[in-house]
């Protein structure tokens, strides 16, 4: 460390003048030493001031802002989600249940329970609708095309919003079974319309691609999603969802199968949630609806923690 020289005080080490006789030039020497001491002091103060200035931010520079807290939950769900879902599945072990969860923005995907195929029932109507809209965009069909007693646009809404099976048959005939199978394959899904089998993960993938705009143009995407709200059955995932979460969904029911496939949106974050259930007794019962609602709540508690939705 550099040391500044110690400036002797006036007269400290200098020869003492003869008593009674001032040393020649003594006044001048004292003034000179005082000036030198003051100059050294100014140099020291200036050096310290410059060091402080250089160590701080440039003039006019703002203090770096702290990263903003994300306004929406992230794709990585807490470990407690699997524990809570597994507990619900164990308590409902009289049913065969498959659950798939996919983040439309981040690609994260989780599956629970049975990962094999179920009879998809009316949830597969989403795939049929997407296939017909795709034909419209290719110029191979029109929403104004006559179809039954109405036009294709009417039948699409009736199929999705009211789950009308006659509309479904008309639209599948318009698309064609081979073309519907080929369209599903282009999405990465194996599907035979005659068997109507899908896994929960298959349907989650379809929903994810739909919402992300990977299937249809914006107008057709918005129209199809609009049909998936305020449907003829709001007693499954929508009933298990808390206030503040936007739900687009399509339920399905046949024999002992009871399903719901939904998109859950909150503050810019959207997840596909698909819950397929089967009662070996061959008829749906109230327990299946209860477990769908319980699983929905468990998923939302993990992805949208209590307090974020204003409840």
mmCIF file of C-alpha atoms in Angstrom:
data_model
loop_
_atom_site.group_PDB
_atom_site.id
_atom_site.type_symbol
_atom_site.label_atom_id
_atom_site.label_comp_id
_atom_site.label_asym_id
_atom_site.label_seq_id
_atom_site.Cartn_x
_atom_site.Cartn_y
_atom_site.Cartn_z
ATOM 1 C CA UNK A 1 0.000 0.000 0.000
ATOM 2 C CA UNK A 2 1.407 3.350 -1.010
ATOM 3 C CA UNK A 3 2.091 5.777 1.782
ATOM 4 C CA UNK A 4 1.982 9.521 1.479
ATOM 5 C CA UNK A 5 5.133 11.194 2.926
ATOM 6 C CA UNK A 6 4.699 12.734 6.319
ATOM 7 C CA UNK A 7 5.167 16.442 6.045
ATOM 8 C CA UNK A 8 7.104 17.669 9.085
ATOM 9 C CA UNK A 9 5.410 20.359 11.050
ATOM 10 C CA UNK A 10 7.095 23.725 10.754
ATOM 11 C CA UNK A 11 10.207 23.921 12.879
ATOM 12 C CA UNK A 12 9.988 20.258 14.043
ATOM 13 C CA UNK A 13 13.269 19.006 12.568
ATOM 14 C CA UNK A 14 14.681 22.288 11.458
ATOM 15 C CA UNK A 15 17.693 23.862 13.246
ATOM 16 C CA UNK A 16 16.537 25.926 16.136
ATOM 17 C CA UNK A 17 17.133 29.630 15.706
ATOM 18 C CA UNK A 18 19.443 31.436 18.028
ATOM 19 C CA UNK A 19 17.497 32.682 21.036
ATOM 20 C CA UNK A 20 16.549 36.265 20.712
ATOM 21 C CA UNK A 21 17.402 36.343 17.013
ATOM 22 C CA UNK A 22 14.980 35.141 14.319
ATOM 23 C CA UNK A 23 16.400 32.805 11.769
ATOM 24 C CA UNK A 24 16.894 34.350 8.383
ATOM 25 C CA UNK A 25 13.849 33.724 6.137
ATOM 26 C CA UNK A 26 12.004 31.887 8.959
ATOM 27 C CA UNK A 27 8.631 33.488 8.165
ATOM 28 C CA UNK A 28 9.015 32.694 4.506
ATOM 29 C CA UNK A 29 9.926 29.036 5.264
ATOM 30 C CA UNK A 30 6.903 28.577 7.516
ATOM 31 C CA UNK A 31 4.575 29.920 4.846
ATOM 32 C CA UNK A 32 6.151 27.593 2.281
ATOM 33 C CA UNK A 33 5.700 24.536 4.494
ATOM 34 C CA UNK A 34 2.077 25.442 5.171
ATOM 35 C CA UNK A 35 1.389 25.771 1.447
ATOM 36 C CA UNK A 36 3.050 22.388 0.775
ATOM 37 C CA UNK A 37 1.040 20.715 3.549
ATOM 38 C CA UNK A 38 -2.190 22.145 2.173
ATOM 39 C CA UNK A 39 -1.301 20.976 -1.353
ATOM 40 C CA UNK A 40 -0.598 17.433 -0.125
ATOM 41 C CA UNK A 41 -3.902 17.409 1.767
ATOM 42 C CA UNK A 42 -5.784 18.515 -1.339
ATOM 43 C CA UNK A 43 -4.099 15.776 -3.395
ATOM 44 C CA UNK A 44 -5.145 13.140 -0.839
ATOM 45 C CA UNK A 45 -8.753 14.373 -0.716
ATOM 46 C CA UNK A 46 -8.927 14.531 -4.508
ATOM 47 C CA UNK A 47 -7.557 10.997 -4.867
ATOM 48 C CA UNK A 48 -10.090 9.571 -2.404
ATOM 49 C CA UNK A 49 -12.972 11.415 -4.060
ATOM 50 C CA UNK A 50 -12.014 10.098 -7.506
ATOM 51 C CA UNK A 51 -11.838 6.549 -6.189
ATOM 52 C CA UNK A 52 -15.322 6.791 -4.700
ATOM 53 C CA UNK A 53 -16.751 8.219 -7.914
ATOM 54 C CA UNK A 54 -15.180 5.514 -10.053
ATOM 55 C CA UNK A 55 -16.450 2.761 -7.771
ATOM 56 C CA UNK A 56 -20.093 3.925 -8.034
ATOM 57 C CA UNK A 57 -22.486 3.841 -10.984
ATOM 58 C CA UNK A 58 -22.020 6.420 -13.747
ATOM 59 C CA UNK A 59 -23.876 9.641 -13.329
ATOM 60 C CA UNK A 60 -27.426 9.272 -14.536
ATOM 61 C CA UNK A 61 -27.344 5.485 -14.376
ATOM 62 C CA UNK A 62 -30.348 3.956 -12.661
ATOM 63 C CA UNK A 63 -30.168 1.193 -10.080
ATOM 64 C CA UNK A 64 -30.765 -2.153 -11.826
ATOM 65 C CA UNK A 65 -34.356 -3.272 -11.239
ATOM 66 C CA UNK A 66 -35.036 -6.589 -9.566
ATOM 67 C CA UNK A 67 -36.469 -9.272 -11.866
ATOM 68 C CA UNK A 68 -40.234 -9.113 -11.887
ATOM 69 C CA UNK A 69 -42.080 -11.930 -10.163
ATOM 70 C CA UNK A 70 -43.821 -14.006 -12.866
ATOM 71 C CA UNK A 71 -47.478 -13.106 -13.036
ATOM 72 C CA UNK A 72 -48.474 -16.642 -13.941
ATOM 73 C CA UNK A 73 -47.535 -20.062 -12.652
ATOM 74 C CA UNK A 74 -44.818 -21.980 -14.435
ATOM 75 C CA UNK A 75 -44.993 -25.374 -16.093
ATOM 76 C CA UNK A 76 -43.012 -27.148 -13.387
ATOM 77 C CA UNK A 77 -45.640 -28.227 -10.897
ATOM 78 C CA UNK A 78 -44.631 -28.828 -7.278
ATOM 79 C CA UNK A 79 -43.852 -32.352 -6.145
ATOM 80 C CA UNK A 80 -46.980 -32.291 -4.006
ATOM 81 C CA UNK A 81 -49.114 -32.510 -7.169
ATOM 82 C CA UNK A 82 -48.153 -36.122 -7.829
ATOM 83 C CA UNK A 83 -48.681 -37.048 -4.190
ATOM 84 C CA UNK A 84 -52.141 -35.462 -4.146
ATOM 85 C CA UNK A 85 -53.212 -36.951 -7.479
ATOM 86 C CA UNK A 86 -51.912 -40.407 -6.546
ATOM 87 C CA UNK A 87 -53.861 -40.247 -3.289
ATOM 88 C CA UNK A 88 -57.099 -39.437 -5.151
ATOM 89 C CA UNK A 89 -56.481 -42.252 -7.638
ATOM 90 C CA UNK A 90 -55.863 -44.744 -4.828
ATOM 91 C CA UNK A 91 -59.087 -43.752 -3.095
ATOM 92 C CA UNK A 92 -60.986 -44.184 -6.395
ATOM 93 C CA UNK A 93 -59.361 -47.483 -7.330
ATOM 94 C CA UNK A 94 -62.732 -48.995 -8.313
ATOM 95 C CA UNK A 95 -62.380 -47.006 -11.544
ATOM 96 C CA UNK A 96 -59.813 -47.032 -14.333
ATOM 97 C CA UNK A 97 -58.535 -43.472 -14.558
ATOM 98 C CA UNK A 98 -56.037 -41.734 -16.836
ATOM 99 C CA UNK A 99 -54.960 -38.129 -16.401
ATOM 100 C CA UNK A 100 -52.720 -36.050 -18.631
ATOM 101 C CA UNK A 101 -51.516 -32.510 -18.015
ATOM 102 C CA UNK A 102 -49.668 -30.428 -20.611
ATOM 103 C CA UNK A 103 -48.436 -26.837 -20.563
ATOM 104 C CA UNK A 104 -49.302 -25.204 -23.882
ATOM 105 C CA UNK A 105 -46.504 -22.631 -23.547
ATOM 106 C CA UNK A 106 -43.645 -24.686 -22.142
ATOM 107 C CA UNK A 107 -44.139 -28.224 -23.350
ATOM 108 C CA UNK A 108 -44.075 -29.838 -19.927
ATOM 109 C CA UNK A 109 -46.287 -32.924 -19.730
ATOM 110 C CA UNK A 110 -47.297 -35.144 -16.847
ATOM 111 C CA UNK A 111 -49.362 -38.335 -16.911
ATOM 112 C CA UNK A 112 -50.997 -40.166 -14.019
ATOM 113 C CA UNK A 113 -52.841 -43.429 -13.627
ATOM 114 C CA UNK A 114 -53.703 -45.560 -16.649
ATOM 115 C CA UNK A 115 -51.778 -44.481 -19.757
ATOM 116 C CA UNK A 116 -53.524 -46.911 -22.146
ATOM 117 C CA UNK A 117 -56.416 -46.063 -24.471
ATOM 118 C CA UNK A 118 -60.000 -45.381 -23.445
ATOM 119 C CA UNK A 119 -63.102 -45.159 -25.570
ATOM 120 C CA UNK A 120 -62.829 -41.415 -26.118
ATOM 121 C CA UNK A 121 -66.586 -40.883 -26.443
ATOM 122 C CA UNK A 122 -67.501 -37.298 -27.356
ATOM 123 C CA UNK A 123 -64.124 -35.816 -26.435
ATOM 124 C CA UNK A 124 -62.997 -36.981 -29.905
ATOM 125 C CA UNK A 125 -65.425 -34.496 -31.429
ATOM 126 C CA UNK A 126 -62.685 -31.889 -30.984
ATOM 127 C CA UNK A 127 -60.509 -33.857 -33.403
ATOM 128 C CA UNK A 128 -63.338 -34.144 -35.937
ATOM 129 C CA UNK A 129 -64.034 -30.410 -35.722
ATOM 130 C CA UNK A 130 -60.353 -29.547 -36.199
ATOM 131 C CA UNK A 131 -60.149 -31.870 -39.212
ATOM 132 C CA UNK A 132 -63.145 -30.205 -40.880
ATOM 133 C CA UNK A 133 -61.840 -26.678 -40.212
ATOM 134 C CA UNK A 134 -58.525 -27.827 -41.693
ATOM 135 C CA UNK A 135 -60.324 -28.870 -44.886
ATOM 136 C CA UNK A 136 -61.964 -25.434 -45.012
ATOM 137 C CA UNK A 137 -58.560 -23.767 -44.777
ATOM 138 C CA UNK A 138 -57.265 -25.961 -47.596
ATOM 139 C CA UNK A 139 -60.220 -24.956 -49.786
ATOM 140 C CA UNK A 140 -61.626 -28.503 -49.739
ATOM 141 C CA UNK A 141 -64.796 -27.593 -47.832
ATOM 142 C CA UNK A 142 -66.766 -24.577 -46.653
ATOM 143 C CA UNK A 143 -68.620 -23.619 -43.506
ATOM 144 C CA UNK A 144 -71.525 -22.771 -45.818
ATOM 145 C CA UNK A 145 -71.698 -26.272 -47.304
ATOM 146 C CA UNK A 146 -75.165 -27.862 -46.855
ATOM 147 C CA UNK A 147 -75.016 -30.599 -44.236
ATOM 148 C CA UNK A 148 -78.186 -32.339 -43.143
ATOM 149 C CA UNK A 149 -80.925 -29.795 -42.626
ATOM 150 C CA UNK A 150 -78.448 -26.990 -41.991
ATOM 151 C CA UNK A 151 -74.946 -25.931 -43.013
ATOM 152 C CA UNK A 152 -71.557 -27.102 -41.786
ATOM 153 C CA UNK A 153 -71.149 -24.119 -39.456
ATOM 154 C CA UNK A 154 -74.354 -25.040 -37.635
ATOM 155 C CA UNK A 155 -73.321 -28.681 -37.336
ATOM 156 C CA UNK A 156 -69.901 -27.785 -35.925
ATOM 157 C CA UNK A 157 -71.454 -25.738 -33.150
ATOM 158 C CA UNK A 158 -74.091 -28.380 -32.428
ATOM 159 C CA UNK A 159 -71.442 -31.107 -32.285
ATOM 160 C CA UNK A 160 -69.152 -29.274 -29.840
ATOM 161 C CA UNK A 161 -71.415 -27.018 -27.775
ATOM 162 C CA UNK A 162 -74.409 -29.395 -27.535
ATOM 163 C CA UNK A 163 -72.503 -32.662 -28.143
ATOM 164 C CA UNK A 164 -74.976 -33.609 -30.861
ATOM 165 C CA UNK A 165 -74.156 -37.075 -32.195
ATOM 166 C CA UNK A 166 -76.071 -36.646 -35.469
ATOM 167 C CA UNK A 167 -73.908 -33.605 -36.235
ATOM 168 C CA UNK A 168 -70.822 -35.673 -35.398
ATOM 169 C CA UNK A 169 -71.765 -38.390 -37.884
ATOM 170 C CA UNK A 170 -72.444 -35.833 -40.627
ATOM 171 C CA UNK A 171 -69.069 -34.137 -40.080
ATOM 172 C CA UNK A 172 -67.132 -37.411 -39.915
ATOM 173 C CA UNK A 173 -68.742 -38.452 -43.200
ATOM 174 C CA UNK A 174 -67.780 -35.099 -44.711
ATOM 175 C CA UNK A 175 -64.169 -35.494 -43.602
ATOM 176 C CA UNK A 176 -63.977 -39.220 -44.397
ATOM 177 C CA UNK A 177 -62.665 -41.864 -42.045
ATOM 178 C CA UNK A 178 -59.325 -42.401 -43.838
ATOM 179 C CA UNK A 179 -58.726 -38.649 -43.966
ATOM 180 C CA UNK A 180 -59.587 -38.296 -40.274
ATOM 181 C CA UNK A 181 -57.093 -41.050 -39.421
ATOM 182 C CA UNK A 182 -54.446 -39.365 -41.579
ATOM 183 C CA UNK A 183 -55.140 -35.973 -40.007
ATOM 184 C CA UNK A 184 -54.738 -37.410 -36.516
ATOM 185 C CA UNK A 185 -51.468 -39.050 -37.557
ATOM 186 C CA UNK A 186 -50.177 -35.671 -38.763
ATOM 187 C CA UNK A 187 -50.623 -34.463 -35.187
ATOM 188 C CA UNK A 188 -48.767 -37.443 -33.743
ATOM 189 C CA UNK A 189 -51.931 -39.278 -32.675
ATOM 190 C CA UNK A 190 -53.019 -42.797 -33.642
ATOM 191 C CA UNK A 191 -56.773 -42.762 -34.197
ATOM 192 C CA UNK A 192 -59.346 -45.033 -35.831
ATOM 193 C CA UNK A 193 -62.789 -43.365 -35.992
ATOM 194 C CA UNK A 194 -64.559 -46.722 -35.951
ATOM 195 C CA UNK A 195 -62.931 -47.724 -32.669
ATOM 196 C CA UNK A 196 -62.708 -44.183 -31.248
ATOM 197 C CA UNK A 197 -59.829 -44.974 -28.899
ATOM 198 C CA UNK A 198 -57.495 -42.348 -27.467
ATOM 199 C CA UNK A 199 -55.218 -41.981 -24.472
ATOM 200 C CA UNK A 200 -55.538 -39.027 -22.124
ATOM 201 C CA UNK A 201 -52.111 -37.902 -23.380
ATOM 202 C CA UNK A 202 -53.356 -38.038 -27.009
ATOM 203 C CA UNK A 203 -56.215 -35.686 -26.207
ATOM 204 C CA UNK A 204 -53.969 -33.380 -24.177
ATOM 205 C CA UNK A 205 -51.691 -33.088 -27.218
ATOM 206 C CA UNK A 206 -54.636 -32.200 -29.486
ATOM 207 C CA UNK A 207 -55.837 -29.542 -27.055
ATOM 208 C CA UNK A 208 -52.356 -28.134 -26.640
ATOM 209 C CA UNK A 209 -51.849 -27.797 -30.398
ATOM 210 C CA UNK A 210 -55.296 -26.299 -30.834
ATOM 211 C CA UNK A 211 -54.792 -23.596 -28.229
ATOM 212 C CA UNK A 212 -51.269 -22.817 -29.433
ATOM 213 C CA UNK A 213 -52.609 -22.119 -32.941
ATOM 214 C CA UNK A 214 -50.746 -25.045 -34.478
ATOM 215 C CA UNK A 215 -53.872 -26.634 -35.966
ATOM 216 C CA UNK A 216 -56.001 -23.823 -37.354
ATOM 217 C CA UNK A 217 -55.882 -20.132 -38.178
ATOM 218 C CA UNK A 218 -56.846 -17.653 -35.498
ATOM 219 C CA UNK A 219 -60.470 -17.157 -36.559
ATOM 220 C CA UNK A 220 -61.229 -20.867 -36.654
ATOM 221 C CA UNK A 221 -59.311 -21.479 -33.431
ATOM 222 C CA UNK A 222 -61.283 -18.772 -31.650
ATOM 223 C CA UNK A 223 -64.556 -20.086 -33.025
ATOM 224 C CA UNK A 224 -63.893 -23.653 -31.943
ATOM 225 C CA UNK A 225 -62.736 -22.570 -28.476
ATOM 226 C CA UNK A 226 -65.860 -20.423 -28.176
ATOM 227 C CA UNK A 227 -68.020 -23.523 -28.702
ATOM 228 C CA UNK A 228 -66.138 -25.180 -25.818
ATOM 229 C CA UNK A 229 -67.606 -22.814 -23.212
ATOM 230 C CA UNK A 230 -71.082 -22.855 -21.653
ATOM 231 C CA UNK A 231 -71.680 -26.316 -23.061
ATOM 232 C CA UNK A 232 -74.542 -28.741 -22.395
ATOM 233 C CA UNK A 233 -72.564 -30.273 -19.484
ATOM 234 C CA UNK A 234 -70.658 -28.023 -17.081
ATOM 235 C CA UNK A 235 -70.686 -30.484 -14.153
ATOM 236 C CA UNK A 236 -67.239 -32.043 -14.524
ATOM 237 C CA UNK A 237 -63.986 -30.031 -14.889
ATOM 238 C CA UNK A 238 -65.787 -26.651 -14.938
ATOM 239 C CA UNK A 239 -67.567 -27.532 -11.681
ATOM 240 C CA UNK A 240 -64.258 -28.521 -10.061
ATOM 241 C CA UNK A 241 -62.474 -25.401 -11.273
ATOM 242 C CA UNK A 242 -62.252 -22.361 -9.017
ATOM 243 C CA UNK A 243 -63.425 -18.863 -9.794
ATOM 244 C CA UNK A 244 -61.068 -16.846 -11.974
ATOM 245 C CA UNK A 245 -59.862 -19.759 -14.108
ATOM 246 C CA UNK A 246 -61.084 -19.713 -17.711
ATOM 247 C CA UNK A 247 -62.231 -23.171 -18.864
ATOM 248 C CA UNK A 248 -62.704 -24.458 -22.425
ATOM 249 C CA UNK A 249 -63.670 -28.124 -22.504
ATOM 250 C CA UNK A 250 -65.447 -31.062 -24.112
ATOM 251 C CA UNK A 251 -66.938 -33.844 -22.009
ATOM 252 C CA UNK A 252 -67.678 -37.385 -23.158
ATOM 253 C CA UNK A 253 -69.917 -40.162 -21.868
ATOM 254 C CA UNK A 254 -70.667 -43.649 -23.151
ATOM 255 C CA UNK A 255 -71.456 -46.874 -21.307
ATOM 256 C CA UNK A 256 -69.162 -46.837 -18.246
ATOM 257 C CA UNK A 257 -66.899 -44.090 -19.624
ATOM 258 C CA UNK A 258 -67.081 -40.556 -18.284
ATOM 259 C CA UNK A 259 -64.447 -38.046 -19.445
ATOM 260 C CA UNK A 260 -63.621 -34.399 -19.657
ATOM 261 C CA UNK A 261 -60.900 -32.683 -21.681
ATOM 262 C CA UNK A 262 -60.212 -29.040 -20.898
ATOM 263 C CA UNK A 263 -57.965 -26.040 -21.284
ATOM 264 C CA UNK A 264 -57.452 -24.151 -18.018
ATOM 265 C CA UNK A 265 -56.249 -20.559 -18.405
ATOM 266 C CA UNK A 266 -55.193 -18.048 -15.794
ATOM 267 C CA UNK A 267 -53.214 -14.809 -16.199
ATOM 268 C CA UNK A 268 -51.632 -15.818 -19.487
ATOM 269 C CA UNK A 269 -50.761 -19.384 -18.505
ATOM 270 C CA UNK A 270 -52.752 -22.254 -20.033
ATOM 271 C CA UNK A 271 -52.719 -25.969 -19.332
ATOM 272 C CA UNK A 272 -54.476 -28.850 -21.041
ATOM 273 C CA UNK A 273 -56.088 -31.160 -18.490
ATOM 274 C CA UNK A 274 -57.628 -34.430 -19.649
ATOM 275 C CA UNK A 275 -59.284 -36.873 -17.270
ATOM 276 C CA UNK A 276 -60.599 -40.179 -18.618
ATOM 277 C CA UNK A 277 -62.509 -42.500 -16.283
ATOM 278 C CA UNK A 278 -64.076 -45.924 -16.772
ATOM 279 C CA UNK A 279 -66.439 -47.791 -14.460
ATOM 280 C CA UNK A 280 -66.059 -51.561 -14.975
ATOM 281 C CA UNK A 281 -69.731 -51.913 -14.067
ATOM 282 C CA UNK A 282 -70.528 -50.471 -17.497
ATOM 283 C CA UNK A 283 -72.487 -47.392 -16.426
ATOM 284 C CA UNK A 284 -71.178 -44.001 -15.275
ATOM 285 C CA UNK A 285 -71.912 -43.169 -11.636
ATOM 286 C CA UNK A 286 -71.659 -40.135 -9.403
ATOM 287 C CA UNK A 287 -68.286 -41.257 -8.066
ATOM 288 C CA UNK A 288 -66.660 -40.702 -11.448
ATOM 289 C CA UNK A 289 -67.923 -37.126 -11.614
ATOM 290 C CA UNK A 290 -66.692 -36.556 -8.054
ATOM 291 C CA UNK A 291 -63.201 -37.826 -8.841
ATOM 292 C CA UNK A 292 -62.986 -35.635 -11.962
ATOM 293 C CA UNK A 293 -63.835 -32.592 -9.859
ATOM 294 C CA UNK A 294 -61.404 -33.624 -7.109
ATOM 295 C CA UNK A 295 -58.575 -34.103 -9.603
ATOM 296 C CA UNK A 296 -59.330 -30.726 -11.182
ATOM 297 C CA UNK A 297 -59.060 -29.069 -7.787
ATOM 298 C CA UNK A 298 -55.780 -30.848 -7.011
ATOM 299 C CA UNK A 299 -54.276 -29.710 -10.324
ATOM 300 C CA UNK A 300 -55.394 -26.100 -9.896
ATOM 301 C CA UNK A 301 -54.152 -25.995 -6.296
ATOM 302 C CA UNK A 302 -50.712 -26.899 -7.639
ATOM 303 C CA UNK A 303 -50.679 -24.726 -10.756
ATOM 304 C CA UNK A 304 -52.695 -21.778 -9.469
ATOM 305 C CA UNK A 305 -51.908 -21.557 -5.733
ATOM 306 C CA UNK A 306 -54.627 -20.323 -3.407
ATOM 307 C CA UNK A 307 -54.591 -16.542 -3.258
ATOM 308 C CA UNK A 308 -53.670 -15.997 -6.909
ATOM 309 C CA UNK A 309 -57.225 -16.255 -8.183
ATOM 310 C CA UNK A 310 -58.803 -13.877 -5.728
ATOM 311 C CA UNK A 311 -60.592 -16.548 -3.711
#
